[in-house]
Amino acid sequence: MERDRKELPWRILIFLFLMCVSAVMTDHSVVPAPQNVSVVSINMKHVMTWSPVIVPNWNVTYSLQVEGEFEKIHWNQSWFNISECWSISINWCDVTHEIAANVLYNLRVRVDWGTHRSNWTALDQPFNRITTFLTPPELSLQTDGMHIIVKLEDLGPNFDYELFYWKKDEDTLVYNKTVNEASTPVHLETVQAKMDYCVKAQTYVKAINRRSDFSSPVCINVPGDISLNLWVVFFGVLISIMVLPLVAWKISQKLQYSFFPEEILPECLIVTKSHHKLIYSNNNAGECFEAAVQVVSSKKLVHFYTKGFVQCYESSQHAHN
Ligand SMILES: *[C@@H]1O[C@H](CO)[C@@H](O)[C@H](O)[C@H]1NC(C)=O
Ligand SMILES: *[C@@H]1O[C@H](CO)[C@@H](O)[C@H](O)[C@H]1NC(C)=O
Ligand SMILES: *[C@@H]1O[C@H](CO)[C@@H](O)[C@H](O)[C@H]1NC(C)=O
Ligand SMILES: *[C@@H]1O[C@H](CO)[C@@H](O)[C@H](O)[C@H]1NC(C)=O
Ligand SMILES: *[C@@H]1O[C@H](CO)[C@@H](O)[C@H](O)[C@H]1NC(C)=O
Ligand SMILES: *[C@@H]1O[C@H](CO)[C@@H](O)[C@H](O)[C@H]1NC(C)=O
């Protein structure tokens, strides 16, 4: 009995100590819950963020749960673990795949620290993806002959892109073109060479029936069809090669007939300025005969010189006799 009385206070003390330890170990309030919980949603990408919880000498992890409107109404607040966002060590997580419809979603996060867990902290306001912030798409332009090629920022399968383009100095007539993917460059047709064109674009998200603002216009000069120009140059050179010798030959012939008679014209055949009279002198007959033979092939001059030759010949004959 005495022994039991002696041990009792110790047992009580140990019991109280263990109670305290277990109370501390299981009290969630020891670990502060995450604060400043929000969803940042840009271009249909939804990321939940919160202020990091600092515990000295410990690496904490975070875990997220989601609750859709359907579950909340029909299943009385059923939260689901987000497997991609379970026991993560960074203070943000991409929850895009959890948000599948235009309804309210609630999200919550807690801190795990060893065996301790904080309470959950949920969003102040449930999140609806129709509030996503849509940015104007980035675009860059290139030309390929008569085409303008537009490279668009690829924002994923939810996005259509509406392109508007116009002649820079004629901005009342605006063409438009809608494409449903940005992975391949867009070709704009019906543009003219040697013109400045401007292009702007906006995105359209069918799932939420909303459009982004327009990007600021980007302009480019369309220089013309380079390949066409090359063909023109090619054919130009080809024609030159084929025709030039012919032309050169013709010209040389013309020059020959223009200058030859005067140069070799013997003294007996002198063409006056009027070209209708021949002054002939009495020289030897051989020279005159040669001159006449040279000009025979030029039809225009045939008659002219033949007349001269005859007169010249007759006169030289006369001189011989
Ligand atoms: C955690 O939640 C419980 C029950 O909802 C609450 O009693 C306790 O005060 C909360 N702890 C903190 C730190 O908010
Ligand atoms: C929450 O955000 C406010 C303002 O951004 C900041 O002053 C505060 O320190 C943040 N809370 C925590 C726990 O980081
Ligand atoms: C915390 O993480 C770092 C790097 O991941 C590791 O080196 C360190 O040992 C961890 N500390 C604790 C207390 O787990
Ligand atoms: C929802 O839960 C509350 C208590 O948490 C309970 O009173 C209520 O009956 C439940 N409703 C349904 C539909 O399960
Ligand atoms: C969430 O994950 C934890 C740990 O893996 C598990 O104990 C819990 O039952 C899960 N909750 C749901 C609703 O799946
Ligand atoms: C796009 O152009 C077509 C005609 O080519 C026109 O009917 C349509 O209204 C235009 N769309 C916009 C958004 O300007």
CSV table of C-alpha atoms and ligand atoms in Angstrom, one decimal:
chain,number,residue,atom,x,y,z
A,1,MET,CA,0.0,0.0,0.0
A,2,GLU,CA,2.8,2.4,1.0
A,3,ARG,CA,4.6,1.6,-2.2
A,4,ASP,CA,1.5,2.4,-4.2
A,5,ARG,CA,1.0,5.7,-2.4
A,6,LYS,CA,4.6,6.6,-3.3
A,7,GLU,CA,4.3,5.8,-7.0
A,8,LEU,CA,0.9,7.5,-7.5
A,9,PRO,CA,2.1,11.1,-7.9
A,10,TRP,CA,4.7,9.9,-10.5
A,11,ARG,CA,2.0,8.1,-12.4
A,12,ILE,CA,-0.1,11.2,-12.4
A,13,LEU,CA,2.8,13.3,-13.5
A,14,ILE,CA,3.7,10.9,-16.4
A,15,PHE,CA,0.0,10.7,-17.4
A,16,LEU,CA,-0.3,14.5,-17.4
A,17,PHE,CA,2.9,14.9,-19.4
A,18,LEU,CA,1.7,12.3,-22.0
A,19,MET,CA,-1.7,14.1,-22.2
A,20,CYS,CA,0.1,17.4,-22.8
A,21,VAL,CA,2.4,15.9,-25.5
A,22,SER,CA,-0.5,14.2,-27.3
A,23,ALA,CA,-2.6,17.4,-27.1
A,24,VAL,CA,0.3,19.4,-28.6
A,25,MET,CA,0.8,16.8,-31.3
A,26,THR,CA,-2.8,16.7,-32.4
A,27,ASP,CA,-3.7,20.3,-32.0
A,28,HIS,CA,-4.0,21.7,-35.6
A,29,SER,CA,-3.8,25.2,-34.3
A,30,VAL,CA,0.0,24.8,-33.7
A,31,VAL,CA,0.5,25.0,-37.5
A,32,PRO,CA,-0.7,28.2,-39.0
A,33,ALA,CA,-2.9,27.8,-42.0
A,34,PRO,CA,-1.9,29.3,-45.3
A,35,GLN,CA,-3.1,32.9,-45.9
A,36,ASN,CA,-3.8,35.1,-48.9
A,37,VAL,CA,-5.2,32.3,-50.9
A,38,SER,CA,-6.3,33.3,-54.4
A,39,VAL,CA,-6.6,32.0,-58.0
A,40,VAL,CA,-4.6,33.8,-60.7
A,41,SER,CA,-6.3,33.1,-64.0
A,42,ILE,CA,-4.8,34.3,-67.3
A,43,ASN,CA,-5.8,33.0,-70.8
A,44,MET,CA,-7.7,30.0,-69.3
A,45,LYS,CA,-4.8,28.9,-67.2
A,46,HIS,CA,-5.7,28.8,-63.5
A,47,VAL,CA,-3.1,28.8,-60.8
A,48,MET,CA,-3.8,28.8,-57.1
A,49,THR,CA,-1.4,30.8,-54.9
A,50,TRP,CA,-0.9,31.5,-51.2
A,51,SER,CA,1.6,33.0,-48.9
A,52,PRO,CA,4.3,30.5,-47.9
A,53,VAL,CA,4.2,29.2,-44.3
A,54,ILE,CA,7.6,29.4,-42.7
A,55,VAL,CA,8.5,26.9,-40.0
A,56,PRO,CA,12.1,27.2,-38.8
A,57,ASN,CA,14.2,24.1,-39.6
A,58,TRP,CA,11.4,22.3,-41.3
A,59,ASN,CA,10.4,21.8,-44.9
A,60,VAL,CA,6.6,22.2,-45.0
A,61,THR,CA,4.4,20.8,-47.8
A,62,TYR,CA,1.1,21.9,-49.1
A,63,SER,CA,-2.0,19.9,-50.2
A,64,LEU,CA,-5.0,21.2,-52.2
A,65,GLN,CA,-8.6,20.1,-52.5
A,66,VAL,CA,-11.3,21.2,-54.9
A,67,GLU,CA,-15.1,21.3,-54.5
A,68,GLY,CA,-17.3,21.9,-57.5
A,69,GLU,CA,-20.8,23.4,-57.5
A,70,PHE,CA,-22.3,20.1,-58.3
A,71,GLU,CA,-20.6,18.3,-55.5
A,72,LYS,CA,-21.4,21.1,-53.1
A,73,ILE,CA,-25.1,21.0,-53.9
A,74,HIS,CA,-25.7,17.3,-54.4
A,75,TRP,CA,-23.1,15.7,-52.2
A,76,ASN,CA,-23.2,18.1,-49.3
A,77,GLN,CA,-19.7,19.6,-49.4
A,78,SER,CA,-17.5,16.9,-50.8
A,79,TRP,CA,-13.9,18.0,-51.3
A,80,PHE,CA,-11.6,16.1,-53.6
A,81,ASN,CA,-7.9,15.8,-53.4
A,82,ILE,CA,-6.0,17.3,-56.3
A,83,SER,CA,-3.4,14.7,-57.0
A,84,GLU,CA,-1.1,17.0,-58.9
A,85,CYS,CA,-1.2,19.4,-56.0
A,86,TRP,CA,-0.7,17.0,-53.1
A,87,SER,CA,2.3,17.3,-50.8
A,88,ILE,CA,4.0,19.9,-52.9
A,89,SER,CA,6.8,22.2,-51.6
A,90,ILE,CA,6.1,25.3,-53.6
A,91,ASN,CA,3.4,27.8,-52.7
A,92,TRP,CA,1.4,27.6,-56.0
A,93,CYS,CA,-0.2,24.9,-58.1
A,94,ASP,CA,-1.7,24.8,-61.6
A,95,VAL,CA,-5.4,23.8,-61.1
A,96,THR,CA,-6.4,24.2,-64.8
A,97,HIS,CA,-7.4,20.6,-65.2
A,98,GLU,CA,-9.8,20.7,-62.3
A,99,ILE,CA,-11.8,23.5,-63.7
A,100,ALA,CA,-13.9,22.0,-66.5
A,101,ALA,CA,-17.1,24.1,-66.7
A,102,ASN,CA,-18.4,27.6,-66.3
A,103,VAL,CA,-19.6,27.0,-62.7
A,104,LEU,CA,-18.3,28.0,-59.3
A,105,TYR,CA,-15.4,26.0,-57.9
A,106,ASN,CA,-14.0,26.3,-54.4
A,107,LEU,CA,-10.4,25.5,-53.6
A,108,ARG,CA,-8.6,25.0,-50.3
A,109,VAL,CA,-5.1,24.4,-49.1
A,110,ARG,CA,-3.4,23.2,-45.9
A,111,VAL,CA,0.2,22.9,-44.6
A,112,ASP,CA,1.7,19.5,-43.7
A,113,TRP,CA,4.7,19.8,-41.3
A,114,GLY,CA,6.0,16.4,-40.2
A,115,THR,CA,3.0,14.7,-38.7
A,116,HIS,CA,1.2,18.0,-38.1
A,117,ARG,CA,-1.4,19.5,-40.3
A,118,SER,CA,-2.9,23.0,-40.4
A,119,ASN,CA,-6.6,23.7,-40.9
A,120,TRP,CA,-7.8,24.2,-44.4
A,121,THR,CA,-7.9,27.7,-45.9
A,122,ALA,CA,-10.4,28.1,-48.7
A,123,LEU,CA,-10.9,30.9,-51.2
A,124,ASP,CA,-12.8,34.0,-50.0
A,125,GLN,CA,-14.9,33.8,-53.2
A,126,PRO,CA,-15.4,30.6,-55.2
A,127,PHE,CA,-13.8,30.8,-58.6
A,128,ASN,CA,-15.5,30.9,-62.0
A,129,ARG,CA,-13.3,30.5,-65.1
A,130,ILE,CA,-15.4,33.1,-67.1
A,131,THR,CA,-13.5,35.7,-65.1
A,132,THR,CA,-10.2,34.6,-66.7
A,133,PHE,CA,-8.1,37.5,-67.9
A,134,LEU,CA,-7.6,37.4,-71.7
A,135,THR,CA,-4.5,39.1,-73.1
A,136,PRO,CA,-4.2,40.3,-76.7
A,137,PRO,CA,-2.2,37.7,-78.7
A,138,GLU,CA,1.4,38.5,-79.6
A,139,LEU,CA,2.1,38.5,-83.3
A,140,SER,CA,5.0,38.9,-85.7
A,141,LEU,CA,4.9,39.5,-89.4
A,142,GLN,CA,7.0,38.3,-92.4
A,143,THR,CA,6.5,38.5,-96.1
A,144,ASP,CA,6.8,35.8,-98.7
A,145,GLY,CA,6.4,37.3,-102.1
A,146,MET,CA,2.8,38.5,-102.3
A,147,HIS,CA,1.8,36.9,-99.0
A,148,ILE,CA,2.0,38.2,-95.4
A,149,ILE,CA,2.8,35.5,-93.0
A,150,VAL,CA,1.6,36.0,-89.4
A,151,LYS,CA,3.0,34.1,-86.5
A,152,LEU,CA,0.7,34.1,-83.5
A,153,GLU,CA,1.3,33.3,-79.9
A,154,ASP,CA,0.0,29.8,-79.3
A,155,LEU,CA,-2.4,29.9,-76.3
A,156,GLY,CA,-3.7,26.4,-76.6
A,157,PRO,CA,-6.8,24.5,-78.0
A,158,ASN,CA,-9.4,26.7,-76.3
A,159,PHE,CA,-8.4,29.7,-78.5
A,160,ASP,CA,-9.5,31.0,-81.9
A,161,TYR,CA,-7.7,34.0,-83.4
A,162,GLU,CA,-9.4,36.8,-85.3
A,163,LEU,CA,-7.0,38.7,-87.6
A,164,PHE,CA,-7.8,42.1,-89.1
A,165,TYR,CA,-5.5,43.7,-91.8
A,166,TRP,CA,-5.6,46.7,-94.0
A,167,LYS,CA,-3.6,48.9,-96.2
A,168,LYS,CA,-1.8,51.4,-94.0
A,169,ASP,CA,-2.9,54.5,-95.9
A,170,GLU,CA,-6.4,53.1,-96.6
A,171,ASP,CA,-7.6,52.0,-93.1
A,172,THR,CA,-11.3,52.2,-93.9
A,173,LEU,CA,-11.3,48.9,-95.8
A,174,VAL,CA,-10.4,46.2,-93.3
A,175,TYR,CA,-10.1,42.5,-94.2
A,176,ASN,CA,-10.6,39.8,-91.6
A,177,LYS,CA,-9.6,36.2,-91.2
A,178,THR,CA,-10.3,33.7,-88.4
A,179,VAL,CA,-8.1,30.8,-87.6
A,180,ASN,CA,-8.6,28.2,-84.9
A,181,GLU,CA,-5.0,27.3,-84.2
A,182,ALA,CA,-1.7,29.2,-83.8
A,183,SER,CA,0.7,26.3,-84.2
A,184,THR,CA,1.2,27.0,-87.9
A,185,PRO,CA,1.8,30.5,-89.4
A,186,VAL,CA,-1.2,32.2,-91.1
A,187,HIS,CA,-1.0,33.4,-94.7
A,188,LEU,CA,-3.0,36.5,-95.6
A,189,GLU,CA,-4.1,36.7,-99.3
A,190,THR,CA,-5.3,39.5,-101.5
A,191,VAL,CA,-2.4,41.9,-100.7
A,192,GLN,CA,-0.7,44.1,-103.2
A,193,ALA,CA,3.0,44.5,-103.9
A,194,LYS,CA,4.9,47.7,-102.8
A,195,MET,CA,2.3,48.5,-100.1
A,196,ASP,CA,2.4,48.9,-96.4
A,197,TYR,CA,0.0,46.6,-94.5
A,198,CYS,CA,-1.0,46.6,-90.9
A,199,VAL,CA,-2.3,43.6,-88.9
A,200,LYS,CA,-3.9,43.3,-85.4
A,201,ALA,CA,-5.5,40.3,-83.7
A,202,GLN,CA,-7.7,39.3,-80.9
A,203,THR,CA,-8.5,36.0,-79.3
A,204,TYR,CA,-11.9,34.4,-79.0
A,205,VAL,CA,-12.6,31.7,-76.4
A,206,LYS,CA,-15.7,29.7,-77.4
A,207,ALA,CA,-16.0,28.0,-74.0
A,208,ILE,CA,-16.7,31.2,-72.2
A,209,ASN,CA,-17.8,33.3,-75.3
A,210,ARG,CA,-15.4,36.1,-74.6
A,211,ARG,CA,-12.8,38.0,-76.7
A,212,SER,CA,-9.5,39.6,-75.7
A,213,ASP,CA,-8.6,43.2,-76.5
A,214,PHE,CA,-6.9,43.8,-79.8
A,215,SER,CA,-3.1,43.6,-80.0
A,216,SER,CA,-1.5,46.9,-81.1
A,217,PRO,CA,-1.2,46.9,-84.9
A,218,VAL,CA,2.0,45.7,-86.5
A,219,CYS,CA,2.9,47.0,-90.0
A,220,ILE,CA,5.0,45.6,-92.8
A,221,ASN,CA,6.0,46.6,-96.4
A,222,VAL,CA,5.1,44.0,-99.0
A,223,PRO,CA,7.9,44.2,-101.5
A,224,GLY,CA,6.4,42.1,-104.3
A,225,ASP,CA,6.8,38.7,-105.7
A,226,ILE,CA,10.5,38.0,-105.6
A,227,SER,CA,10.1,34.7,-107.5
A,228,LEU,CA,8.2,36.5,-110.3
A,229,ASN,CA,11.0,39.1,-110.5
A,230,LEU,CA,13.5,36.3,-110.8
A,231,TRP,CA,11.6,34.8,-113.7
A,232,VAL,CA,11.5,38.2,-115.4
A,233,VAL,CA,15.2,38.6,-115.0
A,234,PHE,CA,15.8,35.0,-116.2
A,235,PHE,CA,13.7,35.5,-119.4
A,236,GLY,CA,15.3,38.9,-120.0
A,237,VAL,CA,18.7,37.4,-120.0
A,238,LEU,CA,17.6,34.5,-122.2
A,239,ILE,CA,16.0,36.8,-124.8
A,240,SER,CA,19.1,39.0,-124.7
A,241,ILE,CA,21.3,36.1,-125.4
A,242,MET,CA,19.2,34.9,-128.3
A,243,VAL,CA,18.3,38.3,-129.9
A,244,LEU,CA,21.4,40.4,-129.3
A,245,PRO,CA,23.6,38.6,-131.8
A,246,LEU,CA,20.9,38.9,-134.4
A,247,VAL,CA,20.4,42.6,-133.8
A,248,ALA,CA,24.2,43.1,-133.8
A,249,TRP,CA,24.4,41.3,-137.1
A,250,LYS,CA,21.6,43.5,-138.6
A,251,ILE,CA,23.2,46.7,-137.4
A,252,SER,CA,26.6,45.7,-138.7
A,253,GLN,CA,25.0,45.0,-142.1
A,254,LYS,CA,23.2,48.4,-142.1
A,255,LEU,CA,26.4,50.1,-141.1
A,256,GLN,CA,28.2,48.3,-143.9
A,257,TYR,CA,25.8,49.6,-146.5
A,258,SER,CA,25.7,53.1,-145.1
A,259,PHE,CA,29.4,53.6,-145.1
A,260,PHE,CA,30.9,51.1,-147.5
A,261,PRO,CA,29.9,52.7,-150.8
A,262,GLU,CA,31.2,56.1,-149.9
A,263,GLU,CA,34.5,54.8,-148.6
A,264,ILE,CA,35.4,52.6,-151.6
A,265,LEU,CA,33.6,54.7,-154.2
A,266,PRO,CA,36.0,55.3,-156.9
A,267,GLU,CA,36.7,58.8,-158.1
A,268,CYS,CA,34.4,58.3,-161.0
A,269,LEU,CA,31.3,57.7,-158.8
A,270,ILE,CA,30.9,60.5,-156.3
A,271,VAL,CA,27.5,60.8,-154.7
A,272,THR,CA,26.4,64.4,-154.3
A,273,LYS,CA,24.6,65.7,-151.2
A,274,SER,CA,21.3,65.5,-153.0
A,275,HIS,CA,21.9,61.7,-153.6
A,276,HIS,CA,20.2,62.0,-157.0
A,277,LYS,CA,23.1,63.2,-159.0
A,278,LEU,CA,26.3,61.3,-159.7
A,279,ILE,CA,29.4,63.2,-160.6
A,280,TYR,CA,31.7,61.0,-162.5
A,281,SER,CA,35.2,61.6,-163.6
A,282,ASN,CA,37.1,59.8,-166.3
A,283,ASN,CA,39.2,57.3,-164.6
A,284,ASN,CA,40.2,53.8,-165.4
A,285,ALA,CA,37.3,51.4,-166.0
A,286,GLY,CA,38.4,48.6,-163.6
A,287,GLU,CA,37.8,50.7,-160.4
A,288,CYS,CA,34.3,51.7,-161.5
A,289,PHE,CA,33.4,48.1,-162.3
A,290,GLU,CA,34.4,47.0,-158.8
A,291,ALA,CA,32.4,49.7,-157.1
A,292,ALA,CA,29.3,48.7,-159.0
A,293,VAL,CA,29.7,45.1,-158.0
A,294,GLN,CA,30.0,46.0,-154.3
A,295,VAL,CA,26.7,47.9,-154.2
A,296,VAL,CA,24.6,45.5,-156.3
A,297,SER,CA,23.3,43.6,-153.2
A,298,SER,CA,21.7,46.7,-151.7
A,299,LYS,CA,18.4,46.9,-153.6
A,300,LYS,CA,17.7,50.5,-152.9
A,301,LEU,CA,21.0,51.6,-154.3
A,302,VAL,CA,21.1,49.2,-157.2
A,303,HIS,CA,19.2,51.4,-159.6
A,304,PHE,CA,21.1,54.5,-158.4
A,305,TYR,CA,24.6,53.1,-158.8
A,306,THR,CA,23.8,51.1,-161.8
A,307,LYS,CA,22.9,54.3,-163.6
A,308,GLY,CA,26.1,55.8,-162.4
A,309,PHE,CA,28.1,52.8,-163.4
A,310,VAL,CA,26.7,52.8,-166.8
A,311,GLN,CA,27.5,56.4,-167.3
A,312,CYS,CA,30.9,55.9,-165.7
A,313,TYR,CA,31.5,52.8,-167.9
A,314,GLU,CA,30.4,54.5,-171.0
A,315,SER,CA,32.6,57.4,-170.3
A,316,SER,CA,35.6,55.2,-169.5
A,317,GLN,CA,34.9,53.2,-172.7
A,318,HIS,CA,34.8,56.4,-174.5
A,319,ALA,CA,38.1,57.4,-172.9
A,320,HIS,CA,39.7,54.1,-174.0
A,321,ASN,CA,38.5,54.5,-177.5
B,1,LIG,C1,-8.8,25.0,-37.0
B,1,LIG,O1,-10.2,24.6,-37.1
B,1,LIG,C2,-10.8,24.3,-35.8
B,1,LIG,C3,-12.2,23.8,-36.1
B,1,LIG,O2,-12.8,24.3,-37.2
B,1,LIG,C4,-10.8,25.6,-35.0
B,1,LIG,O3,-11.4,25.3,-33.7
B,1,LIG,C5,-9.4,26.1,-34.8
B,1,LIG,O4,-9.4,27.3,-34.1
B,1,LIG,C6,-8.8,26.2,-36.1
B,1,LIG,N1,-7.4,26.6,-36.0
B,1,LIG,C7,-6.9,27.7,-36.5
B,1,LIG,C8,-5.4,27.9,-36.3
B,1,LIG,O5,-7.6,28.5,-37.1
B,2,LIG,C1,-0.9,38.6,-47.3
B,2,LIG,O1,-0.8,39.6,-48.2
B,2,LIG,C2,-0.6,40.9,-47.6
B,2,LIG,C3,-0.7,41.9,-48.7
B,2,LIG,O2,-0.2,41.3,-49.9
B,2,LIG,C4,0.7,40.9,-46.9
B,2,LIG,O3,0.9,42.2,-46.3
B,2,LIG,C5,0.7,39.8,-45.8
B,2,LIG,O4,1.9,39.8,-45.2
B,2,LIG,C6,0.4,38.5,-46.5
B,2,LIG,N1,0.3,37.5,-45.4
B,2,LIG,C7,1.1,36.5,-45.2
B,2,LIG,C8,0.9,35.5,-44.2
B,2,LIG,O5,2.1,36.4,-46.0
B,3,LIG,C1,14.7,20.4,-46.5
B,3,LIG,O1,14.9,20.2,-48.0
B,3,LIG,C2,16.3,20.3,-48.3
B,3,LIG,C3,16.4,20.2,-49.8
B,3,LIG,O2,15.3,19.6,-50.3
B,3,LIG,C4,17.0,19.2,-47.6
B,3,LIG,O3,18.4,19.3,-47.9
B,3,LIG,C5,16.8,19.3,-46.1
B,3,LIG,O4,17.5,18.2,-45.4
B,3,LIG,C6,15.4,19.3,-45.7
B,3,LIG,N1,15.2,19.6,-44.3
B,3,LIG,C7,14.4,18.9,-43.5
B,3,LIG,C8,14.3,19.3,-42.1
B,3,LIG,O5,13.7,18.0,-44.0
B,4,LIG,C1,-25.2,18.0,-45.2
B,4,LIG,O1,-24.5,18.0,-44.0
B,4,LIG,C2,-25.2,18.6,-42.9
B,4,LIG,C3,-24.3,18.5,-41.7
B,4,LIG,O2,-23.0,18.7,-42.0
B,4,LIG,C4,-26.5,17.7,-42.6
B,4,LIG,O3,-27.2,18.3,-41.6
B,4,LIG,C5,-27.3,17.6,-43.9
B,4,LIG,O4,-28.4,16.8,-43.7
B,4,LIG,C6,-26.5,17.1,-45.1
B,4,LIG,N1,-27.3,17.2,-46.3
B,4,LIG,C7,-27.2,16.2,-47.2
B,4,LIG,C8,-28.0,16.4,-48.4
B,4,LIG,O5,-26.5,15.2,-47.1
B,5,LIG,C1,-6.8,12.6,-49.8
B,5,LIG,O1,-5.5,12.1,-49.7
B,5,LIG,C2,-5.2,11.7,-48.3
B,5,LIG,C3,-3.8,11.3,-48.3
B,5,LIG,O2,-3.3,10.6,-49.4
B,5,LIG,C4,-6.2,10.6,-47.9
B,5,LIG,O3,-5.9,10.2,-46.6
B,5,LIG,C5,-7.6,11.1,-48.1
B,5,LIG,O4,-8.5,10.0,-47.8
B,5,LIG,C6,-7.8,11.6,-49.5
B,5,LIG,N1,-9.2,12.2,-49.5
B,5,LIG,C7,-10.0,12.0,-50.6
B,5,LIG,C8,-11.3,12.7,-50.5
B,5,LIG,O5,-9.7,11.3,-51.5
B,6,LIG,C1,-15.3,39.6,-91.8
B,6,LIG,O1,-15.4,39.8,-93.2
B,6,LIG,C2,-16.7,39.3,-93.7
B,6,LIG,C3,-16.7,39.5,-95.2
B,6,LIG,O2,-15.5,39.1,-95.7
B,6,LIG,C4,-17.8,40.1,-93.0
B,6,LIG,O3,-19.0,39.5,-93.4
B,6,LIG,C5,-17.7,39.9,-91.5
B,6,LIG,O4,-18.6,40.7,-90.8
B,6,LIG,C6,-16.3,40.4,-91.0
B,6,LIG,N1,-16.2,40.1,-89.6
B,6,LIG,C7,-15.8,41.0,-88.7
B,6,LIG,C8,-15.7,40.6,-87.3
B,6,LIG,O5,-15.5,42.2,-89.1
